[in-house]
Short mmCIF file of C-alpha atoms in Angstrom, two decimals:
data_model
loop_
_atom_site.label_atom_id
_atom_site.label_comp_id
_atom_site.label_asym_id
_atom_site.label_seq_id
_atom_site.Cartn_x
_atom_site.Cartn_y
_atom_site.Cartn_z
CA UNK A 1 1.84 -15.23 -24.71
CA UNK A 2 -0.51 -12.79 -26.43
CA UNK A 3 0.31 -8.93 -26.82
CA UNK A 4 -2.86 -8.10 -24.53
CA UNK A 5 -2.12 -11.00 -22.22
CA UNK A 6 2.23 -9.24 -21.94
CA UNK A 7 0.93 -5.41 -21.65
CA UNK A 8 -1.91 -6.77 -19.16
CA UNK A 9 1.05 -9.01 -16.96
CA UNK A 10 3.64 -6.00 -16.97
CA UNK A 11 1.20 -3.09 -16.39
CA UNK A 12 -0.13 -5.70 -13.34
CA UNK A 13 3.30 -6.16 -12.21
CA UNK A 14 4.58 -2.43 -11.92
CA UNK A 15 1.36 -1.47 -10.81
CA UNK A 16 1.73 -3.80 -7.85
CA UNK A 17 5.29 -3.14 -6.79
CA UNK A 18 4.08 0.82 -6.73
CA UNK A 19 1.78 0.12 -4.79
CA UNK A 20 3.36 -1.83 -2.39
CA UNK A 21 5.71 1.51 -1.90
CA UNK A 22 3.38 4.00 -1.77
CA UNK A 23 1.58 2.16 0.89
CA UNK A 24 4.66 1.96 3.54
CA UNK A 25 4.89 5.89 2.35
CA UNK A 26 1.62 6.43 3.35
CA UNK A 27 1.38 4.26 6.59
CA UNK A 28 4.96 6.23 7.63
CA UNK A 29 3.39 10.00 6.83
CA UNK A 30 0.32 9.04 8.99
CA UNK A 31 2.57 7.69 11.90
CA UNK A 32 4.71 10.54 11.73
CA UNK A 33 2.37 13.09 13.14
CA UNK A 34 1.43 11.11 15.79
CA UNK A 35 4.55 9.98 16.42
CA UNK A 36 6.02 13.56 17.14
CA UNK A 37 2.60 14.34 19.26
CA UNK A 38 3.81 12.02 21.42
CA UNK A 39 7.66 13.61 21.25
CA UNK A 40 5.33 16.92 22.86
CA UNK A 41 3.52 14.98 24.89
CA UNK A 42 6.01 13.35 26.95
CA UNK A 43 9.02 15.13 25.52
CA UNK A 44 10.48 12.09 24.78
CA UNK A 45 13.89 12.34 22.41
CA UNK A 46 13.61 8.91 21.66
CA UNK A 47 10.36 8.97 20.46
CA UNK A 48 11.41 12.18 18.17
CA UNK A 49 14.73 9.98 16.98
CA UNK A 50 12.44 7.19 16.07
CA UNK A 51 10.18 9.44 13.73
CA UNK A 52 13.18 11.26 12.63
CA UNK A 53 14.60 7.41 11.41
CA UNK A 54 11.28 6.12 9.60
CA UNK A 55 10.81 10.19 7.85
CA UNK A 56 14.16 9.16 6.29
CA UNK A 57 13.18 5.84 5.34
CA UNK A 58 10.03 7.20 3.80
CA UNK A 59 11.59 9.61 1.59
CA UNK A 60 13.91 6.96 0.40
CA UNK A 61 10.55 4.65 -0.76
CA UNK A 62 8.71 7.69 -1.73
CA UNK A 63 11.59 8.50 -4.49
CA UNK A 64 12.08 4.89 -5.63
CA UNK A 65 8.22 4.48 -5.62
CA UNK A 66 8.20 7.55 -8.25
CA UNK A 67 10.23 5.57 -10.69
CA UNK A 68 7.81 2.75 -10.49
CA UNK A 69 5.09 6.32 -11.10
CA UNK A 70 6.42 6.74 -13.96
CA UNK A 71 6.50 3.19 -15.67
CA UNK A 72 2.95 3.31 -15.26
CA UNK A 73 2.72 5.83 -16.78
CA UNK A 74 4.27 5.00 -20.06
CA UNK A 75 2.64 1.44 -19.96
CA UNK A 76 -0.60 3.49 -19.71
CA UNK A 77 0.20 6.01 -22.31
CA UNK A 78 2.06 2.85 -25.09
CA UNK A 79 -0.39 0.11 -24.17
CA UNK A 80 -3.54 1.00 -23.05
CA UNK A 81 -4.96 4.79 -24.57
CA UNK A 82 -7.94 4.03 -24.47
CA UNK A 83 -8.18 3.32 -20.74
CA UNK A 84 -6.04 6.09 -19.82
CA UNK A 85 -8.51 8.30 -22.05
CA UNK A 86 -11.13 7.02 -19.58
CA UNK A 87 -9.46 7.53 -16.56
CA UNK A 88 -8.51 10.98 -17.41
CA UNK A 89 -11.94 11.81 -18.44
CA UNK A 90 -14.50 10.40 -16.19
CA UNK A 91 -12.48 9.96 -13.60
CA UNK A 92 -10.97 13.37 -13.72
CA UNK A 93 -12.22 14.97 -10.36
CA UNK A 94 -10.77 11.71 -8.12
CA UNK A 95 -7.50 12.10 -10.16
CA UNK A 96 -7.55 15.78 -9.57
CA UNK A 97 -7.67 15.28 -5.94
CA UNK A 98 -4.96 12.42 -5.91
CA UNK A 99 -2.96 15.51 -8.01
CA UNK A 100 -3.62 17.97 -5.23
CA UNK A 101 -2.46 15.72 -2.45
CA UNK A 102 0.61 15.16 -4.29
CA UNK A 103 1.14 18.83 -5.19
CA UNK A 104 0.82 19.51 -1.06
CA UNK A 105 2.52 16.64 0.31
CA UNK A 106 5.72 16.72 -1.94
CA UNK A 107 6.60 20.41 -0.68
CA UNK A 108 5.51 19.47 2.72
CA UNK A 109 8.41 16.22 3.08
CA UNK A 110 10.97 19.26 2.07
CA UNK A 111 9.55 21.77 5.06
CA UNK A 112 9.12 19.19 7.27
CA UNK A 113 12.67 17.27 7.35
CA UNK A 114 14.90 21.25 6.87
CA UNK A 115 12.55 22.44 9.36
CA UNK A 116 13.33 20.14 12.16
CA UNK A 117 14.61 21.68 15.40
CA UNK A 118 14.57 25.12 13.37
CA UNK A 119 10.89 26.04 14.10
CA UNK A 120 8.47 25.74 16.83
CA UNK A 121 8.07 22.78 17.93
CA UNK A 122 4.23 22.70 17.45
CA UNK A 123 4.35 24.52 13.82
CA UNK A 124 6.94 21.68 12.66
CA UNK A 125 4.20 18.97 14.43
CA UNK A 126 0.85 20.92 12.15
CA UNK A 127 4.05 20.51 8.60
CA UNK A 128 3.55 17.08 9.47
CA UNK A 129 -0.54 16.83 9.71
CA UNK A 130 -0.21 18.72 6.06
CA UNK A 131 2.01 16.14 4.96
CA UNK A 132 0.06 13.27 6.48
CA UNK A 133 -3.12 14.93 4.97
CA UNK A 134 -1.63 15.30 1.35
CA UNK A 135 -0.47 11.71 1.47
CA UNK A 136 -3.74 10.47 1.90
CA UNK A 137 -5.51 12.60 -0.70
CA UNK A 138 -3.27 10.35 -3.13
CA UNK A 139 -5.16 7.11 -2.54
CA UNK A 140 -8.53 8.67 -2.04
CA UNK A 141 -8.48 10.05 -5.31
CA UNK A 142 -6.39 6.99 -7.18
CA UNK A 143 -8.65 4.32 -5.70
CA UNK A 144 -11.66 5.51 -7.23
CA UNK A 145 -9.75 3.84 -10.69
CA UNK A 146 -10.17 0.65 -8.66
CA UNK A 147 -13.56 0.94 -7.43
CA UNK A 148 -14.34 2.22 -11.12
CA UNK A 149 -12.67 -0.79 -12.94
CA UNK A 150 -14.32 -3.38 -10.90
CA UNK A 151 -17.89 -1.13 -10.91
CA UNK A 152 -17.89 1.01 -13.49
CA UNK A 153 -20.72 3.28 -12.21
CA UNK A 154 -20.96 7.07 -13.41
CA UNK A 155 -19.62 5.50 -16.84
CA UNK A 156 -22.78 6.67 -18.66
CA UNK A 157 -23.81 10.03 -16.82
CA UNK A 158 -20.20 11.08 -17.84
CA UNK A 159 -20.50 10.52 -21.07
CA UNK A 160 -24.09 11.84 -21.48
CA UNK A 161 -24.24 14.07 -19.44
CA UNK A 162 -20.83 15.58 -17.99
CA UNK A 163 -21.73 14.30 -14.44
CA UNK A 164 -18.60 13.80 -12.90
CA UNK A 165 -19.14 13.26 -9.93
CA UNK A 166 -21.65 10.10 -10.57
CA UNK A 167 -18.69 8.29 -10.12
CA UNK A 168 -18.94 8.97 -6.12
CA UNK A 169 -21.63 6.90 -6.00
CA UNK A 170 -19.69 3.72 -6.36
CA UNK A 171 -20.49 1.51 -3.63
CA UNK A 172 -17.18 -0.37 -3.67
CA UNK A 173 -15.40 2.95 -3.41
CA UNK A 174 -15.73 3.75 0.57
CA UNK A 175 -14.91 0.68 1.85
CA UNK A 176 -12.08 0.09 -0.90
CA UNK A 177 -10.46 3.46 -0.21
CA UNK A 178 -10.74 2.65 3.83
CA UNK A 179 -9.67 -0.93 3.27
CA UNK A 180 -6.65 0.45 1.43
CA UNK A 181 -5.46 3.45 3.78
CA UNK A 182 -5.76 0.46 7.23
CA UNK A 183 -4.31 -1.80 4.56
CA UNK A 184 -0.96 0.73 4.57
CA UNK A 185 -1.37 1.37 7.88
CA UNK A 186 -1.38 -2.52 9.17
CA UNK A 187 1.72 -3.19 6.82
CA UNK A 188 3.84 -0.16 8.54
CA UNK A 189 2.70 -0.96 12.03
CA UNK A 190 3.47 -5.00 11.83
CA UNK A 191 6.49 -4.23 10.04
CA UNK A 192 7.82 -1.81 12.81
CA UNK A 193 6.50 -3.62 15.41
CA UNK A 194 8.86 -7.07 14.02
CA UNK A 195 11.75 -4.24 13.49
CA UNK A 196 11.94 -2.74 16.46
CA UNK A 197 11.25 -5.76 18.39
CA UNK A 198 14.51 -7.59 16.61
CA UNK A 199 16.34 -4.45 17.36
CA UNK A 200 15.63 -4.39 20.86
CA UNK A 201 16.06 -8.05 21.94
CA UNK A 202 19.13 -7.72 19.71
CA UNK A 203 21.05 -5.28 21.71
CA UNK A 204 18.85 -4.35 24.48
CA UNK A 205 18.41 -0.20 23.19
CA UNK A 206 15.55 1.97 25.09
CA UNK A 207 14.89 3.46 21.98
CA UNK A 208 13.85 0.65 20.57
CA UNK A 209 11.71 -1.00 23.53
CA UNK A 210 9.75 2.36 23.25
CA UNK A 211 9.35 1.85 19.19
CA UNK A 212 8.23 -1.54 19.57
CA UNK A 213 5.70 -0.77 22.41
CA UNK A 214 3.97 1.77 20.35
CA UNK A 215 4.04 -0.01 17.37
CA UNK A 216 2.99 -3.80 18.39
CA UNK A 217 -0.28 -1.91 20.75
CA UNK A 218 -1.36 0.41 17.59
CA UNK A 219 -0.96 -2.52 15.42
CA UNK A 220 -3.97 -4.67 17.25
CA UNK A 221 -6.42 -1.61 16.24
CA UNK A 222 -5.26 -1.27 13.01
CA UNK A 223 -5.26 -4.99 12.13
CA UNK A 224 -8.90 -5.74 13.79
CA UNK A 225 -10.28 -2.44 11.86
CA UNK A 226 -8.24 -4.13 8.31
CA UNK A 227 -9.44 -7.50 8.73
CA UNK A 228 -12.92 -6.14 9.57
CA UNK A 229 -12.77 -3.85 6.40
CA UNK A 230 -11.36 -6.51 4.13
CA UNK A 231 -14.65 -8.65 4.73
CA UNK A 232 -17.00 -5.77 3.76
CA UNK A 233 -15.30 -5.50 0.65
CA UNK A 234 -15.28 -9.04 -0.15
CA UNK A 235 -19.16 -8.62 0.81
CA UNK A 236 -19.46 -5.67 -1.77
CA UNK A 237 -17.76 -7.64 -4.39
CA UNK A 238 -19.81 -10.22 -4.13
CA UNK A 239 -23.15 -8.22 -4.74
CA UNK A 240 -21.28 -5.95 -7.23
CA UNK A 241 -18.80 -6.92 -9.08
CA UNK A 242 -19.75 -11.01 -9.46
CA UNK A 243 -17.08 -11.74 -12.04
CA UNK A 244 -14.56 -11.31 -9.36
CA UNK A 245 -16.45 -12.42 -6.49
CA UNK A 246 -16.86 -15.89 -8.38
CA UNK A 247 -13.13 -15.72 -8.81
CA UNK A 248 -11.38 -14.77 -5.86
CA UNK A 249 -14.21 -16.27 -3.12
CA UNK A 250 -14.96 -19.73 -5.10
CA UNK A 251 -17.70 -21.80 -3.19
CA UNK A 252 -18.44 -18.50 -0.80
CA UNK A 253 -19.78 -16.74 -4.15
CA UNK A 254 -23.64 -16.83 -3.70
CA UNK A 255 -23.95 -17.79 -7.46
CA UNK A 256 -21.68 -20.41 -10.24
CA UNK A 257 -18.47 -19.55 -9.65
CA UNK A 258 -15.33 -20.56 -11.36
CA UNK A 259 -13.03 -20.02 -8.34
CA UNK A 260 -9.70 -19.36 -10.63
CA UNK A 261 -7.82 -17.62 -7.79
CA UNK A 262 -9.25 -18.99 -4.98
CA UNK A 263 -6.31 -21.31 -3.72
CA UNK A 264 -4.37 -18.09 -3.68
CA UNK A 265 -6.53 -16.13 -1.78
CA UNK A 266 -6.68 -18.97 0.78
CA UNK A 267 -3.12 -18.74 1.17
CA UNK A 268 -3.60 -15.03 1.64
CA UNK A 269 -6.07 -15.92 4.25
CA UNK A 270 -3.77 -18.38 6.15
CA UNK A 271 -1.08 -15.48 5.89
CA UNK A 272 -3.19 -13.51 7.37
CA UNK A 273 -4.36 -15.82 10.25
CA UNK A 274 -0.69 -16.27 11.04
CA UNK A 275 0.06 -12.56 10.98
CA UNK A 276 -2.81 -12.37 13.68
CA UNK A 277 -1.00 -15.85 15.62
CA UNK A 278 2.35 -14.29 15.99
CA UNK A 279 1.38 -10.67 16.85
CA UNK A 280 -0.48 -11.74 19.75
CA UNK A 281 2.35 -13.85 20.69
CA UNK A 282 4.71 -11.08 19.93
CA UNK A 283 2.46 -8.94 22.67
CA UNK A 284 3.28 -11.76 25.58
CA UNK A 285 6.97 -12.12 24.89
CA UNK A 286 7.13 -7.90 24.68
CA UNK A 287 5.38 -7.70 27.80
CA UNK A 288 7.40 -11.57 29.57
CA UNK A 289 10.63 -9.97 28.01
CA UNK A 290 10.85 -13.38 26.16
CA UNK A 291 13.06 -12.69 23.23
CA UNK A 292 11.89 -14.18 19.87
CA UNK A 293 14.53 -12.64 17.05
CA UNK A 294 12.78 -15.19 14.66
CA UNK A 295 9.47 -14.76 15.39
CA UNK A 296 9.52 -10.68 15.03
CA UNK A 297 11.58 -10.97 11.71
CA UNK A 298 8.69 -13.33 10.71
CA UNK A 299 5.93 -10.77 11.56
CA UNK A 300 7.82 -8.37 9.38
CA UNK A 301 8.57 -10.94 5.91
CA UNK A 302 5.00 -11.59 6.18
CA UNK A 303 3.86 -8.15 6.54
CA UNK A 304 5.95 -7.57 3.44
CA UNK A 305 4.67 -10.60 1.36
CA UNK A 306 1.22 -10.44 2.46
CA UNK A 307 -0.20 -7.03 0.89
CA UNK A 308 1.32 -7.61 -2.51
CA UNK A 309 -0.23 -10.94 -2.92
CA UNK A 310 -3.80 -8.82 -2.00
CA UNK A 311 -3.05 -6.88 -4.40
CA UNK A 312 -2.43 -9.92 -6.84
CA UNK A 313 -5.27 -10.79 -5.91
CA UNK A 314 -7.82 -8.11 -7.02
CA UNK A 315 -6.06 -6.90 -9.67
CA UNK A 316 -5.27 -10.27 -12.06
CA UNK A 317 -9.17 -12.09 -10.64
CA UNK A 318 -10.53 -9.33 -13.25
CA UNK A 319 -8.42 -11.28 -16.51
CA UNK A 320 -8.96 -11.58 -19.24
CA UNK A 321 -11.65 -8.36 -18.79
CA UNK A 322 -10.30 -5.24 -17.79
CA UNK A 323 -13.29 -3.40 -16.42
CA UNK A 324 -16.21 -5.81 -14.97
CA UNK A 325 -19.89 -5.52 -15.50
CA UNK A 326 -21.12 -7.51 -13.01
CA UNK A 327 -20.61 -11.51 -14.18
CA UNK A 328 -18.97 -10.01 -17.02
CA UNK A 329 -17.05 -7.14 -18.51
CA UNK A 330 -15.14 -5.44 -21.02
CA UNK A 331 -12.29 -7.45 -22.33
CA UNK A 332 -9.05 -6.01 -21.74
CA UNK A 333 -8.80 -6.40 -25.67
CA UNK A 334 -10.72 -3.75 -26.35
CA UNK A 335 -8.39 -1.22 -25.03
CA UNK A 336 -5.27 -2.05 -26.16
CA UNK A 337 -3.22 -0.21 -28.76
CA UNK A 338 -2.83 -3.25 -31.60
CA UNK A 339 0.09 -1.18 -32.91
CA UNK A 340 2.47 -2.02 -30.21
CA UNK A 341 4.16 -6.06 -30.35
CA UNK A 342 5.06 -7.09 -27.16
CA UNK A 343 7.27 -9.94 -27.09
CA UNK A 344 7.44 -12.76 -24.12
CA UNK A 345 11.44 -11.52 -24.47
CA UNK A 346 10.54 -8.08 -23.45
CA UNK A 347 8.38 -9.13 -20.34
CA UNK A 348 11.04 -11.10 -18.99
CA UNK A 349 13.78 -8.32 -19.68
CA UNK A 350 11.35 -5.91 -17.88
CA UNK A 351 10.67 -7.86 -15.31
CA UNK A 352 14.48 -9.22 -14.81
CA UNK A 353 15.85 -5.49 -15.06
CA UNK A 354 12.93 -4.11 -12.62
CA UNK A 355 13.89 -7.45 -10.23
CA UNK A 356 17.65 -6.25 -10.12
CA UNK A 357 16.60 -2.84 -9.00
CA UNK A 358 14.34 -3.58 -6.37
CA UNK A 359 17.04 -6.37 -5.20
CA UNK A 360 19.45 -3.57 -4.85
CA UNK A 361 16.68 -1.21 -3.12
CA UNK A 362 15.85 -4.35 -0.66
CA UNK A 363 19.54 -4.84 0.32
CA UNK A 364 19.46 -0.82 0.83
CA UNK A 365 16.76 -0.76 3.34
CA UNK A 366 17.62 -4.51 5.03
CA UNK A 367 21.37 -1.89 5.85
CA UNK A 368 19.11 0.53 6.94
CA UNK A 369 16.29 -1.01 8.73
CA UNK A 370 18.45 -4.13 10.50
CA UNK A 371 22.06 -3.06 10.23
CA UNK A 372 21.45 0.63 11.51
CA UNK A 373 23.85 1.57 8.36
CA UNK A 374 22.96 5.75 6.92
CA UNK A 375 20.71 6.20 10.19
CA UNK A 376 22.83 9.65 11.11
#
């Protein structure tokens, strides 16, 4: 295993377990706000309990999804300079506005959780639309490194000519960013809806019948609007960035394609057929009062698995270039710092060490999610 092919495989992996965090974190700070508009609106204390329980379990991911932060950091900083020079440089207003929303919605999870039951009631409710709206700012501004990697357009008017905001005109960056924010969105609603529907059929709690009918009806929105996004991407890929169009779509690339990962992303697909299968059957059984304990654990795992392996996905189909050009690109080669030797030893340290951890985190939630362990 080469020193480029290590750094590429461990700044992948870190970079995908981050953002499978910061995605639940993101779909929970949107819910949140409408979650406690419907507390006012019907004046509900179950609903309030229920937002009160997932605001906990978001600052729980939000803190362990810093650590992963910061590993990216340093693999960014040891490994790859040169690309971090770039991102820092010509992407510097998206990353400035990623900065911004974290600078607002760090204060804002503080305010919001002390503030509860201290304040008005419709002052604590417009903390939360600040929080919600700092969150977001995050992956608007961070995504633009996606869209930029896979597109690099503004590249040259930044360089030449201090434009930076050429970079806006990336067209894989609207429906990327979109396809990203429904992407957290569909993850937190399918993996509440399987929660609180296992809760409920479990032991038989109003709280959680009410949980589970908001979740399971906001999650047939939010999964159409996904699924809908998800093929306008692939769509944009495939005019734009054809290196990993050819890879990811195979024989739906509209030129020679080499199809690397395209058994994966057919298992993604079938994933997320089945996702699709067992909410709507989810929906009967919620509203025949059939109990399915299996089933709605099921909707929840897959949730889980499925955006990671997206993620997979569109990062690694850009290998062994690490920003594409079209059918081709820049090899990742080119950016790494030849000084540092990475051994095969020290990938599968990282990798066991980070493993341990986020077993430990997993068993943590599982107590907290399923068990009802920590909820007062």
């Amino acid at each position: 295993m080469s020193d480029v092919y290590s750094s590429f495989v461990l700044l992948g992996y870190v970079t995908i377990v981050h953002l499978f965090l910061v995605n639940i974190v993101l779909g929970i700070a949107i819910f949140i706000p409408i979650l406690e508009y419907i507390y006012l609106k019907r004046k509900d204390n179950d609903i309030k309990e229920i937002a009160k329980r997932m605001f906990k379990v978001m600052v729980v991911i939000d803190l362990f999804a810093g650590v992963w932060a910061t590993w990216i950091t340093v693999f960014l900083a040891g490994f790859w300079p040169l690309l971090t020079f770039y991102a820092t440089t010509v992407l510097f207003i998206p990353i400035t506005i990623s900065l911004i929303g974290i600078l607002i919605s760090l204060p804002s999870i503080g305010v919001y959780w002390f503030t509860w039951e201290k304040i008005n009631e419709k002052l604590h409710f417009l903390i939360g639309i600040i929080l919600a709206i700092g969150t977001t700012m995050v992956p608007i501004g961070f995504n633009m490194i996606f869209s930029f990697i896979n597109d690099p357009v503004g590249l040259n008017q930044a360089l030449q000519n201090n434009d930076l905001y050429a970079v806006f005109a990336n067209p894989l960056y609207p429906e990327f960013t979109l396809h990203r924010i429904f992407g957290a969105l569909t993850l937190v609603s399918l993996l509440y809806t399987g929660i609180f529907l296992y809760r409920y059929w479990k032991t038989g709690q109003e709280v959680y019948r009410k949980g589970a009918g908001i979740f399971i009806y906001a999650s047939l929105p939010i999964i159409l609007v996904e699924s809908i996004l998800g093929a306008i991407y692939a769509m944009e890929l495939n005019i734009n960035s054809g290196y990993i169009a050819s890879s990811v779509l195979g024989p739906f690339y509209s030129q020679n394609y080499s199809g690397s990962l395209f058994p994966v992303f057919m298992v993604f697909m079938i994933l997320v057929f089945l996702l699709w299968i067992i909410l709507f059957y989810l929906l009967y059984a919620y509203n025949k009062n059939l109990k399915s304990l299996k089933l709605s654990l099921s909707l929840s795992i897959l949730s889980l698995v499925t955006l990671p392996l997206g993620e997979f996905i569109n990062d690694y189909s850009r290998y062994p270039y690490f920003i594409v050009t079209g059918n081709t690109g820049i090899p990742a080669s080119d950016f790494f710092n030849n000084i540092m030797n990475i051994s095969t030893g020290w990938v599968i340290v990282s990798v066991v060490v980070s493993v341990i951890l986020a077993g430990v985190f997993s068993y943590y939630l599982y107590q907290i999610l399923l068990k009802e362990k920590y909820s007062e």
